Amino acid sequence: MKRLLLVLLLGTLAAGELVAEDGYRLWLRYDRFLWKKVRESFSDHLQTVVLQTPSGVNSEVLAAAEAELIRGMAGMIHHEPRVYVVAGEASADLRVDGFAVNKVTVDGRVGVRITANSDAGVLYGVFDILRRLQLRESMADLDYASTPKIARRVLNHWDDLNRFVERGYAGFSLWEWPYLPEIRSPRYQDYGRALASLGINGSVITSVNANALVLTPDYLEKVAALADEFRPWGVRVYLTARFSAPIEIGGLDTADPLDPEVRAWWAAKVDEIYEHVPDFGGFVVKANSEGQPGPHEYGRDHAQGANLLAAPLSKNGRDGIVMWRAFVYDFENNTDRVKQAYNQFVPLDGKFADNVLLQIKNGPLDFMPREAFSPLFGAMPQTRLMMELQITQEYLGASNQLAYLAPLFEEALDQDTFAQGEGSTIARVTDGSLKGHELSVIAGVANTGSDRNWTGHPLAQSNWYAFGRLAWDHSLSSEEIAEEWAQLTFGTKEPSKKETAAHAGIVDILMGSRETVVNYSMPLGLHHIMERGHHYGPGPWVEGGRPDWTAPYYHQADEAGLGADRVASGSNAIEQYAPELQALWGDLETVPDNLLLWFHHAPWDHEMDSGRLLWDELALRYQQGVDEADAMLARWVGLKREIDLERWEATRQRFVVQAKDAREWRDACLLYFQQFSKRPLPEGVEAPAHDLQHYIDVNRRYFPGHPGEY
Amino acid sequence: MKRLLLVLLLGTLAAGELVAEDGYRLWLRYDRFLWKKVRESFSDHLQTVVLQTPSGVNSEVLAAAEAELIRGMAGMIHHEPRVYVVAGEASADLRVDGFAVNKVTVDGRVGVRITANSDAGVLYGVFDILRRLQLRESMADLDYASTPKIARRVLNHWDDLNRFVERGYAGFSLWEWPYLPEIRSPRYQDYGRALASLGINGSVITSVNANALVLTPDYLEKVAALADEFRPWGVRVYLTARFSAPIEIGGLDTADPLDPEVRAWWAAKVDEIYEHVPDFGGFVVKANSEGQPGPHEYGRDHAQGANLLAAPLSKNGRDGIVMWRAFVYDFENNTDRVKQAYNQFVPLDGKFADNVLLQIKNGPLDFMPREAFSPLFGAMPQTRLMMELQITQEYLGASNQLAYLAPLFEEALDQDTFAQGEGSTIARVTDGSLKGHELSVIAGVANTGSDRNWTGHPLAQSNWYAFGRLAWDHSLSSEEIAEEWAQLTFGTKEPSKKETAAHAGIVDILMGSRETVVNYSMPLGLHHIMERGHHYGPGPWVEGGRPDWTAPYYHQADEAGLGADRVASGSNAIEQYAPELQALWGDLETVPDNLLLWFHHAPWDHEMDSGRLLWDELALRYQQGVDEADAMLARWVGLKREIDLERWEATRQRFVVQAKDAREWRDACLLYFQQFSKRPLPEGVEAPAHDLQHYIDVNRRYFPGHPGEY
């Protein structure tokens, strides 16, 4: 009967009264404030709005800004301000996308002025004011400025042309390729708008495992259609470039970057792209990595490959860039996988063109729940480095599990590389301030898809949001962002004490969630012990095939102990870090618990800071993860009356799965590792529900994000 | 700027005022009537509602009925009736799902009583009343009954477990297999509700090209979850059975239907299914067809195969059925493909168990824009025959083109087989009345998917609707259904003259659309001249591989003429029809134009009824198709002010594509056939825009409904 009640309630909504809370609106909920007095307390200060840019012309971006402003204010405070678009001088302080807001009076009407150096800056200013309005912040004395610390803030979509999204857990690709260019989903506009609301100004619409087909004339028409849809929202389109495209679609015999015909082909192809997309952003390239073609086939290096594509992107006044991925490793190479990118790229420092950035994942392995940072961030002083974060949860429970990733992003951004002494954080490497580069980029691998709520898990919207907010301002704390997001996304028309409690509950749940996932899946620095293929669920037993795709390669469990030996006794990967970090992490006594097994093969009876032995600590961490997953579910259930039914129920179902999955991780990993430790489970750890073989036999056949059976 | 206006308008909607007209609500739009007086003119007669069934118990179906009633009335007339659930005697007149409605007064309150023999009957009665209310029909003197002519009205979903839908053009499968059983999309309820609103009471949730995996325990849990979701809406779940399942998932060496172990395996498997789904409906089987496994591998016939599965479905009081598809043909057989099913099945008449139905497509080939009917409908007097219609537009332009299919369905249902003299229509074969069978079934291959509007093309919802309405009552005319659907789907809160004009425009567009598609793609009885693989666009040149998958096999164009020779001089397929039809269709002079090339290889200079020669008539029909496609677009554009912007624009974009596609068909086919006719295009036919090779080279790489590149 519960379900029928839901139907009934939704029925009332559908009858023309209210918008269903199905998550489609994301954090952009402009519902009318309930009390007229409250509405007026805001509208009194917003009688007029002045939008000021150097152009002063009503461009499509400014038209979008104005429409958004009216949409938001008409929605929330039932008021349409008088809007003026005026020309004004540029301000050096604001850089390209920044904006300033201050009070203004026009014809006796009190209001605000948004000043920016670009039309997009005005758009960001509008979204900023509307966000403050959503948060009920006073509009009385607005006087502030905001400038993004990083110039290009881009989403990477791992979307295939058949609409499957690699590692996508929210339905299918938003891009309806077969129907483009003629048929255009209204969702393209909503997508652009969502990006603009966060200040994200670029979208790489194709997968890093690239298909050259997207560069053919028919597909470039489709790409142009998407670019047209996104342009009013200040979002530029980027593509992935398949290195062998000159052969596959160009009819050449080679893709050698030094071959004149190859250079001419790419130059012409880039010209053709700009004819379709005049504000094209550039390419992302995954080359000589996991089977993708690249310059190594021709005895050339990554710099020669990258510069081949960079040249035509920078001619004729273009500002296109190449984001060359540093995610490279070779399974025929006996070197520890986490050392290989550093070894390949550091010798190339200084050889990359000015419009090439090296796109480096936060860790040297692959988006694990926790990794040490990639040592490349502390190297290559003459190269522009950018960071790639993964918003989609490839290794953190897909869209079934909650893992609020802002703490992970924050951990990565705040990490000190010591490259130029203390304070040489990855944030400062990425934003260009450490080396004085104007061109700076940050990328996030999107968790979006065709699901109605965009991200599958209703709370996973927070990860998209957090990426965008940190890309704009990496000094924001993950907790600030969580608070903001919770209020925007779950706030009601009239905030109450109960609602404040609900927001606090959501923030608590979010803030603990990533560490919970770490605890029940890969605690103490464990990594890469998931199932093969879909990467969901435990697989410490995964062996066979490429050694660097097995689990034992990483956990190295034996009767002596557990963990990857990356100090001098082992692969010595630690030598790629600054001396300060080598000292801290290289010593079994000083390494923090959370990186212990990343760097050390520690004895089972190693004494932890807690006083417990490693085996006991490991088992208790797994148990703690399960307990925390249960607690998240219980806490969420307790919020039922404060949250709309549809999103509450969708989230509750996923917390049930997460609690079940946490048990599977705990039981499977402890049973597996117990074969080596030969020790009993400590008190407080629940006995496994099944034997080890049961967990090995679990077979997830059709997992989202892949067309085949695993 | 137009697009921004759209954004702005949608913005206002999203701000809490109104539900966006994105098509999600289908024909179930319960918006409040604008004027209080109008609302009261209805609510005065609906003060109370009595729901009467033999059970009289508030089952989940009755709860759904009651919730729907309140949803609809609260929505449209802002009124909640007092509802009573009472027990009452069954009525033989109403059969199982029928209902009667009449006036009633309870405690002085005027209202209506819905009487039915089953809870589902009440549910259908509720939807019927609400439909009448949507149509503003008077509630003053309700006194009528309605009984479905066919007992089981089912949708067939060709949905794969990876969520691709074979021949699906509306996104991906609605069934989110990886997330089941725990995570349940709210859309499952909305799907069940939509089916119930049409009286559809069954859903075959898996593809005819079956995957045995769905019969494994893990997947049966998922199936059970879907069945639980649909049950309140009176919808039973059916599955497709892969004939080789005993080998693939059962570990047996054989799937021989006479093998005791195989029989035991299926018996146990069916028991297991009923444990999960107590109201399981039965199996659909595609066997020994297009590579699917079947009884022929073991020297057994279709009846032995079907009866194997039928036995356990009918034991223990179960009422499960087997729908055994007659869509069989063998490429190693030299017999005309359209004759083969008849040849295979007619000798088996009388050998099928009572709970087996032979599932026959309307035509003997494969869902062409027009076919002669399948001669099996006029044969097999001792066998239960059911019809399979295709709602999804595999050969009629996918979801890009409008082809309102009710006229096609109507043409098929009304066709006289003369099996027991005049009046032996396929409708009467299908509903069981011709042979006096209680068990009757009709199936439609669904056009639904995960697209927000369910069917991709906004107007393709009409095909889903029309199938459901005809399945309930095949005596409805396609025009009645179009009128009903247009009003339900595009009606506004306060009907106006303009709106009436808009509805008439929509009905006109719908009613002409199927013949338009016939004209520009396969006029005069042409068939199977589409592109290979995706079946979209022209391909009269398609050769190579299986001869029965080529185009010349069917059009037989040569210098003498055009068309399949199916009279005595050729394959003599016509001999499978009644003498009356042989006389009519077998004579070049009496065969109607629209089946000319289906039965005859006619000379290029054959004189048509119009007085024109065949070649000229053919060319002018193609041109007519283009002109009509242009006219549909123009007519739709003219309706702009009467239709909400989102659906109007989405439809307009598709009409643009359709007009373009119509030209491609015309030009490609006329250029191709002109090679044989060696005649000039007659006056009034536009010259082709390109040469033939241009059209041959068109390459639709990733077409919806298939994960690979074509």
mmCIF file of N, CA, C and O in Angstrom, chain B residues 25 84 109 316:
data_model
loop_
_atom_site.group_PDB
_atom_site.id
_atom_site.type_symbol
_atom_site.label_atom_id
_atom_site.label_comp_id
_atom_site.label_asym_id
_atom_site.label_seq_id
_atom_site.Cartn_x
_atom_site.Cartn_y
_atom_site.Cartn_z
ATOM 1 N N ARG B 25 3.373 12.173 -19.461
ATOM 2 C CA ARG B 25 2.052 11.800 -18.949
ATOM 3 C C ARG B 25 1.208 11.033 -19.966
ATOM 4 O O ARG B 25 0.100 10.598 -19.644
ATOM 5 N N TYR B 84 -16.822 3.623 -2.146
ATOM 6 C CA TYR B 84 -17.182 2.411 -1.391
ATOM 7 C C TYR B 84 -16.742 1.188 -2.182
ATOM 8 O O TYR B 84 -16.987 1.104 -3.389
ATOM 9 N N ARG B 109 -26.338 10.627 -1.912
ATOM 10 C CA ARG B 109 -25.323 11.170 -2.808
ATOM 11 C C ARG B 109 -25.415 10.480 -4.167
ATOM 12 O O ARG B 109 -25.323 9.259 -4.276
ATOM 13 N N ASN B 316 -1.411 -27.965 -11.858
ATOM 14 C CA ASN B 316 -1.649 -27.334 -10.559
ATOM 15 C C ASN B 316 -2.575 -26.131 -10.644
ATOM 16 O O ASN B 316 -2.399 -25.143 -9.920
#
